[in-house]
Short mmCIF file of C-alpha atoms in Angstrom, two decimals:
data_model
loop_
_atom_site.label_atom_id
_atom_site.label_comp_id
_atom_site.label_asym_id
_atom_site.label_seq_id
_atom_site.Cartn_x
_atom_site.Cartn_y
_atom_site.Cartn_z
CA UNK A 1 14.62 -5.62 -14.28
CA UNK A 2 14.98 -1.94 -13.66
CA UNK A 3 12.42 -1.39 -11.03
CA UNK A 4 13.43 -4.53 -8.87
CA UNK A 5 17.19 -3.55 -9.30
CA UNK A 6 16.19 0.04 -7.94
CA UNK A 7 14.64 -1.40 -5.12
CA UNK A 8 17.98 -3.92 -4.45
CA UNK A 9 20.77 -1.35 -4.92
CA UNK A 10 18.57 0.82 -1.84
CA UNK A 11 18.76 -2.39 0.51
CA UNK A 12 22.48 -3.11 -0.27
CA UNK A 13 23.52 0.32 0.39
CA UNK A 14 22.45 -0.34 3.69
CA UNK A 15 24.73 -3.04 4.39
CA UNK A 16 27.94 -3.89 5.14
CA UNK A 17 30.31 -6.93 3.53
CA UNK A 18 30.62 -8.43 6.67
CA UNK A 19 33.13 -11.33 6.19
CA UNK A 20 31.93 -14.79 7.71
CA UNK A 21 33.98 -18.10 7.28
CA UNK A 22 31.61 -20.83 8.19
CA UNK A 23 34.53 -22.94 9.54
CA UNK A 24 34.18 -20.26 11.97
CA UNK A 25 31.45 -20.31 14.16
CA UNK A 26 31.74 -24.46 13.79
CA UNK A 27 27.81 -24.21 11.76
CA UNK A 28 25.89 -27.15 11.65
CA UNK A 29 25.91 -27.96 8.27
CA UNK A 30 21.77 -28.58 6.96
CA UNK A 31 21.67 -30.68 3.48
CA UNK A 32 18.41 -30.64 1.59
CA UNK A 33 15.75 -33.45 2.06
CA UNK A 34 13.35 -31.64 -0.57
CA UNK A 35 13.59 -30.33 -3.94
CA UNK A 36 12.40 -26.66 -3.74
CA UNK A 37 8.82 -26.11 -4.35
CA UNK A 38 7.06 -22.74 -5.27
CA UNK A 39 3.68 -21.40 -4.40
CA UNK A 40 1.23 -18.72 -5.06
CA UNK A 41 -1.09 -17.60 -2.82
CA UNK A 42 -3.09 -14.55 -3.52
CA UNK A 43 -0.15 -11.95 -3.85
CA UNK A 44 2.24 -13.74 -2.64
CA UNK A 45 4.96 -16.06 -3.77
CA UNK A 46 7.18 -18.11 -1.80
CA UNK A 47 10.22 -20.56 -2.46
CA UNK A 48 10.75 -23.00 0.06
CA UNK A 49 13.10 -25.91 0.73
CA UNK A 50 13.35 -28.23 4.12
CA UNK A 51 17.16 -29.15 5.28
CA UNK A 52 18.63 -31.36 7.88
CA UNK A 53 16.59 -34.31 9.78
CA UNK A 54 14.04 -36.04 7.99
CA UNK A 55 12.18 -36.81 11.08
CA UNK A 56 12.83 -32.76 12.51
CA UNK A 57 13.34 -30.92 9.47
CA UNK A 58 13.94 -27.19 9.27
CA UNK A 59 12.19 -25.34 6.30
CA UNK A 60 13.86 -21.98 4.57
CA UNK A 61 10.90 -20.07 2.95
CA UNK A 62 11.74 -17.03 1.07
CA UNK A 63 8.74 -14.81 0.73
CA UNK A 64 8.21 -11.86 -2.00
CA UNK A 65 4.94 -10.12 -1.96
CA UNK A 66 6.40 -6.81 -3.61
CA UNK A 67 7.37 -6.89 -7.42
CA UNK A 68 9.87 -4.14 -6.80
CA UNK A 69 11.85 -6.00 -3.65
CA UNK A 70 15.24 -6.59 -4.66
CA UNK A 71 15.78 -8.85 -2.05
CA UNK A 72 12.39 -11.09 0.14
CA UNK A 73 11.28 -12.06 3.39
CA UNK A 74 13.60 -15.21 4.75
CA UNK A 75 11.65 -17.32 7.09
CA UNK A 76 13.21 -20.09 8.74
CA UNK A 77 11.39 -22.69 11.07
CA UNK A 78 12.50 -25.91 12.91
CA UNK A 79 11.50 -28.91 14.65
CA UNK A 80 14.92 -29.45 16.03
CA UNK A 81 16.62 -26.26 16.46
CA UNK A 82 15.72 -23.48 19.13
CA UNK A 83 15.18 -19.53 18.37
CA UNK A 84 17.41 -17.82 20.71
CA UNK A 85 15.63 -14.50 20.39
CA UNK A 86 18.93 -12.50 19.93
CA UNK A 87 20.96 -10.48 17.66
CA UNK A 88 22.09 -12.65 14.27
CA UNK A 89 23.90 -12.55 11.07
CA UNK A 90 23.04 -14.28 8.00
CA UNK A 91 24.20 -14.09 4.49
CA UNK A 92 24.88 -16.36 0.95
CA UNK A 93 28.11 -17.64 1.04
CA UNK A 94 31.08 -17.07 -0.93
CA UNK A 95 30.50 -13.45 -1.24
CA UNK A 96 27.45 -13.02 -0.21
CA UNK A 97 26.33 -9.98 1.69
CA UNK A 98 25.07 -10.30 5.37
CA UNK A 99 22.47 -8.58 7.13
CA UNK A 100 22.88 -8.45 11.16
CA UNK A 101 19.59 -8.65 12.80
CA UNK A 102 19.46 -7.40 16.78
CA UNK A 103 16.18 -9.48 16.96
CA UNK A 104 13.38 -10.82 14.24
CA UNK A 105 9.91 -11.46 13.84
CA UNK A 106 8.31 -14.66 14.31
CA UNK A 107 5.20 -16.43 13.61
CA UNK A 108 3.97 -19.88 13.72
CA UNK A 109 3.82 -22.10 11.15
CA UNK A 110 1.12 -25.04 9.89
CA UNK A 111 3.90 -27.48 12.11
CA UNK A 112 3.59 -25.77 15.23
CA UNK A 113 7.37 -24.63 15.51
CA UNK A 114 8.33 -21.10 16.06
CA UNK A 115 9.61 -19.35 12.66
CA UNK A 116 12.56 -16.44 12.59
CA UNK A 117 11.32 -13.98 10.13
CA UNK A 118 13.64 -10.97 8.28
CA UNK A 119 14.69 -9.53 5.34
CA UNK A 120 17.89 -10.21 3.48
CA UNK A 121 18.60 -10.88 -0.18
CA UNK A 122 20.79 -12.39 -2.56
CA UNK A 123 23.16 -9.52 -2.56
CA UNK A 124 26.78 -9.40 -3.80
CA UNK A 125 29.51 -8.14 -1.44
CA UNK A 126 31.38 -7.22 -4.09
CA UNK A 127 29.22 -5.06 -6.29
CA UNK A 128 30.16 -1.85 -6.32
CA UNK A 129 28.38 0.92 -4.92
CA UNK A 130 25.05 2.44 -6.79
CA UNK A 131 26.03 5.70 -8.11
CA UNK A 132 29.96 4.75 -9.16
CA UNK A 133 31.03 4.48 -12.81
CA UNK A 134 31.49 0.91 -12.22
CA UNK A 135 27.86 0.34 -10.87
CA UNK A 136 25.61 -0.23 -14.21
CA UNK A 137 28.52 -2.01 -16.05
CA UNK A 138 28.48 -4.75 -13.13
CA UNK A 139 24.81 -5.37 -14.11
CA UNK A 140 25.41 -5.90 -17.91
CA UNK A 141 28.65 -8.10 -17.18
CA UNK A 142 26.70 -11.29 -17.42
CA UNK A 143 24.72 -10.45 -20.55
CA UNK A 144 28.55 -10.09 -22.01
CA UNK A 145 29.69 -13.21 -20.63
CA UNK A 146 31.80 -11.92 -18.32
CA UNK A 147 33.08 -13.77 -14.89
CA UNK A 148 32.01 -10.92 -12.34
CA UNK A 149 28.27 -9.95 -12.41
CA UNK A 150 24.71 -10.51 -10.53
CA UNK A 151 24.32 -13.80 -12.49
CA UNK A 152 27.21 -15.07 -11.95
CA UNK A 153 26.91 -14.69 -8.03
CA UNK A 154 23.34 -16.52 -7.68
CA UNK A 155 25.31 -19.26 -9.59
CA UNK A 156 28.37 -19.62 -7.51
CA UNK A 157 26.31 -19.46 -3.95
CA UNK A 158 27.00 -22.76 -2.25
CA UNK A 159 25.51 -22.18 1.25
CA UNK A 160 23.56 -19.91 3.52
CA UNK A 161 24.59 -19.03 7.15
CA UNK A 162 22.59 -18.13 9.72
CA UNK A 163 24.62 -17.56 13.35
CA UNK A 164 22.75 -16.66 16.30
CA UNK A 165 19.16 -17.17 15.09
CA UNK A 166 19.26 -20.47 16.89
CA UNK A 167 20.61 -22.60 19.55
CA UNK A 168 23.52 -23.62 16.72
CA UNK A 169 24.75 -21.95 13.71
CA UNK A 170 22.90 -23.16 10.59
CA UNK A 171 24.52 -23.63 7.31
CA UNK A 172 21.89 -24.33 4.73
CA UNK A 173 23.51 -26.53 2.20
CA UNK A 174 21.50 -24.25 -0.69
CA UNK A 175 23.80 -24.79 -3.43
CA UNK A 176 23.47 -22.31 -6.82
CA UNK A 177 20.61 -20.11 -6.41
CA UNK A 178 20.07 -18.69 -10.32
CA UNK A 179 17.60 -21.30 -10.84
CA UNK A 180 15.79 -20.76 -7.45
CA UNK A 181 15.36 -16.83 -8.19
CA UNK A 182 14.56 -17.46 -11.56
CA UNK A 183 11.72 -19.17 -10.22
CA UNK A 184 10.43 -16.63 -8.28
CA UNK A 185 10.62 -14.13 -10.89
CA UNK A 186 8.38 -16.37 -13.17
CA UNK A 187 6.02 -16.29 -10.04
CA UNK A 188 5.93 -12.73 -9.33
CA UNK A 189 5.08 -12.40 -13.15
CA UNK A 190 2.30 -14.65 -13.26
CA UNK A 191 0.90 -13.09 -9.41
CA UNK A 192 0.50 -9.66 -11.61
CA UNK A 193 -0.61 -11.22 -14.62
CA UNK A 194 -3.54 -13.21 -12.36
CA UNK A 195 -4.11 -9.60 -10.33
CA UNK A 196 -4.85 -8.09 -14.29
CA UNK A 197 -1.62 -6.09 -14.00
CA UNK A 198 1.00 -6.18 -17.11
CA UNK A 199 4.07 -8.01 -15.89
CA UNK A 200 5.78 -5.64 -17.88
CA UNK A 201 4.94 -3.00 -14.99
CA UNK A 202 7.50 -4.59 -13.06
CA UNK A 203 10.69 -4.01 -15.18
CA UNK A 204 10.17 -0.38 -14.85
CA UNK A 205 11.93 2.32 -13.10
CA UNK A 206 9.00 4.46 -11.93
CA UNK A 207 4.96 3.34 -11.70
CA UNK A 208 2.58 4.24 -14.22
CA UNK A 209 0.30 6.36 -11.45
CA UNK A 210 1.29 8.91 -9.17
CA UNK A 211 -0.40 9.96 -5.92
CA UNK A 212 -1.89 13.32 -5.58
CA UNK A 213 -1.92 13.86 -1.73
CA UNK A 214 1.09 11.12 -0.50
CA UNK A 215 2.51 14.16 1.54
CA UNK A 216 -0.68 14.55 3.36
CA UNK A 217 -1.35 11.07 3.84
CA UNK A 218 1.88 10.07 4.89
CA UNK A 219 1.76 12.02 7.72
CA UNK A 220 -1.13 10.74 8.91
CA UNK A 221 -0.36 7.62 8.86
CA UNK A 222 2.78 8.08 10.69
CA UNK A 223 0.78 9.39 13.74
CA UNK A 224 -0.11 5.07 13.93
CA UNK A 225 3.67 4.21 13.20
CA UNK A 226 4.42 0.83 15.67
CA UNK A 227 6.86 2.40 18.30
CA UNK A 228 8.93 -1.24 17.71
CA UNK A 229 10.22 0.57 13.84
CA UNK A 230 11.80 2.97 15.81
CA UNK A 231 13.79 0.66 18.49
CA UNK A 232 17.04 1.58 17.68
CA UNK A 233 16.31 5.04 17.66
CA UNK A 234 16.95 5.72 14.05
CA UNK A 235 15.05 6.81 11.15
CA UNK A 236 13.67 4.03 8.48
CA UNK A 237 11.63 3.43 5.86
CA UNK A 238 8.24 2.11 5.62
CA UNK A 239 6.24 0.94 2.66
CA UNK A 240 2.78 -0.18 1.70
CA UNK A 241 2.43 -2.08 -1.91
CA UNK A 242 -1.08 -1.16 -3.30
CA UNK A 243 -2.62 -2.31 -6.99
CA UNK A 244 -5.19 0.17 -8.15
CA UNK A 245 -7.74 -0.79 -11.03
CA UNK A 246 -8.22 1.21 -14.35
CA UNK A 247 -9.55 3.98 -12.22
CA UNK A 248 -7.01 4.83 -10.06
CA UNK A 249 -8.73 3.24 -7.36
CA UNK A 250 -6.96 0.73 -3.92
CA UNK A 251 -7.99 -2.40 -4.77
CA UNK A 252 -5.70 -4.22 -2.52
CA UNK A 253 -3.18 -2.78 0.14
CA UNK A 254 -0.49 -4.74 1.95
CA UNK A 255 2.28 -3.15 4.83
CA UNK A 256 5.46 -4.82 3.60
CA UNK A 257 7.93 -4.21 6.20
CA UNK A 258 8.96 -6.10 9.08
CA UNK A 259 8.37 -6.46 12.11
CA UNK A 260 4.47 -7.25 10.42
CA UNK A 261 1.64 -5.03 12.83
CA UNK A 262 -1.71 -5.76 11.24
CA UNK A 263 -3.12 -3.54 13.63
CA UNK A 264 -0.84 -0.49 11.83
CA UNK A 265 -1.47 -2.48 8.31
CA UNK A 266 -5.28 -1.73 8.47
CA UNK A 267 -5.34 1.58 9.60
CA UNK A 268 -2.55 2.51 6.90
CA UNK A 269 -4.65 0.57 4.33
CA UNK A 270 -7.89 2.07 5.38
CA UNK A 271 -6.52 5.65 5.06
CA UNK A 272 -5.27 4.77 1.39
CA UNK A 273 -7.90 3.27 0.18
CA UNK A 274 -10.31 5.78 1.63
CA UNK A 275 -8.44 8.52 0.94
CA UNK A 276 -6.05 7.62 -1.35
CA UNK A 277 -5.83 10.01 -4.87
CA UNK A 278 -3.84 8.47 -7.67
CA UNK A 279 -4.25 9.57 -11.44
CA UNK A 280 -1.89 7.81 -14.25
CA UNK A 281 0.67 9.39 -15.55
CA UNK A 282 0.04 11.79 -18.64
CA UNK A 283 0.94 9.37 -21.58
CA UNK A 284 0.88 6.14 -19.59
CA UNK A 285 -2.60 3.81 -20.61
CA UNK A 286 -5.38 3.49 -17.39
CA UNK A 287 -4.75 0.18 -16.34
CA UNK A 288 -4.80 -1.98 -13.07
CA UNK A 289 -1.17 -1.92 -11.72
CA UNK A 290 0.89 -1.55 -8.60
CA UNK A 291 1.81 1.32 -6.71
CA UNK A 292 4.92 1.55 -4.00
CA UNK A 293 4.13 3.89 -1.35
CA UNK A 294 7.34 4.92 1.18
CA UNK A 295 7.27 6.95 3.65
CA UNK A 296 10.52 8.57 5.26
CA UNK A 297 9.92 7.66 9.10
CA UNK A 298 11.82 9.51 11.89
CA UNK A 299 11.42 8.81 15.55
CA UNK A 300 10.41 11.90 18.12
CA UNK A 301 13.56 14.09 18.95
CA UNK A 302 15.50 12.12 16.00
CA UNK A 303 18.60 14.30 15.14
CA UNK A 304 20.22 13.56 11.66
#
């Protein structure tokens, strides 16, 4: 999938392998109590699974509303355990990738309980870096039944650790996550296939529109951008996910990042739908698909 592998090589070169034995930081292990269970809602699909206590259960949701995200929006609630509202790490293990968080979002689920909400993905620590001769052979090592490739990760991923979230270390007993991403892939397809969009959009590199006036826009809308993106007083990305009909024109808009502001959501989505030109590409059919907007944020004074 060439425009969802894009999107994952940009996230992974912005982490680090940070190693993380779960013997370590003594996790409490979480084994499932549900099979996992897929929804779609809208433009949204998400994967979700409860763990632990029967009686207190704590749910892992993994959330994708953009086609091209490599990676989705992990959202983990509990009856039992606490938020600490701190920094955490959390990544797949063996070799998984981790993400360190210094705090996340949270919302409340239908249960009441308090959910930790962030971004991660099921990313190999030991791919090698986008750009290096080794890079696009890793991704075909699977196809050639090779032992090292993205496949073959998602398969050997036995648990998920999340330390300093909560009150205790959780260690999601996930086991093999192929199937589990498989199944969100068959979601996202049908999601665009339901929103009249050709799933085939998805797989590419590049979308089959362009915008006319993104420089002019983006700037506007950075005049709104939530002071909270720019906490740690470095530059970042943020990104709206539009589909546009067989005219060109916004028919939906969504802010994709996190923290989530739907204050800065509608007034980003207002200016793009107002103001928004997109024509498709010479060559490429007028149809209703999905457009990736990212703007290049930089906080006042910001120094490279």
């Amino acid at each position: 999938m060439a425009g969802r592998s894009v999107v994952l090589a940009l996230f992974a070169g912005w982490l680090a392998a940070v190693p993380a034995a779960a013997e370590q930081v003594n996790a409490i292990r979480l084994n499932p109590i549900t099979e996992w269970q897929t929804e779609r809602v809208g433009d949204t699909c998400t994967i979700s699974r409860s763990f632990g206590d029967r009686e207190r259960p704590t749910t892992l949701a993994l959330r994708n509303r953009d086609p091209w995200d490599g990676g989705f929006d992990v959202g983990i609630s509990s009856q039992r355990y606490t938020p600490t509202g701190t920094a955490f790490r959390a990544g797949w293990l063996p070799d998984g990738r981790f993400v360190t968080r210094a705090n996340a979002a949270t919302g409340n689920p239908q249960d009441g309980s308090i959910q930790v909400l962030f971004h991660h993905g099921l990313w190999d620590a030991k791919s090698p870096q986008e750009g290096s001769p080794e890079y696009a052979a890793y991704w075909q090592r699977d196809e050639q039944g090779e032992s090292v490739g993205p496949i073959t990760f998602k398969r050997s991923v036995q648990t998920f650790l999340v330390d300093g979230a909560f009150d205790r270390p959780l260690l999601f007993a996930t086991g093999p996550m192929d199937g589990v991403i498989a199944a969100r892939d068959k979601c996202i397809a049908e999601m665009l296939e339901a929103m009249g969009v050709d799933p085939a959009d998805e797989n590419r590199s590049d979308s089959r529109a362009e915008m006319t006036n993104r420089t002019e826009l983006s700037r506007h809308i950075l005049t709104r951008a939530p002071r909270a993106l720019f906490a740690d007083g470095k530059a970042t990305f943020i990104s709206f996910l539009l589909y546009l009909d067989g005219k060109g024109k916004v028919s939906s808009c969504r802010y994709v990042d996190l923290p989530h502001d739907a204050a800065f959501e509608q007034f980003g989505c207002d200016v793009l739908k107002e103001r928004g030109k997109f024509r498709f590409r010479k060559g490429e059919a007028a149809q209703p698909t999905f457009f990736k907007m990212t703007i290049h944020a930089v906080p006042p004074g910001w120094v490279r």
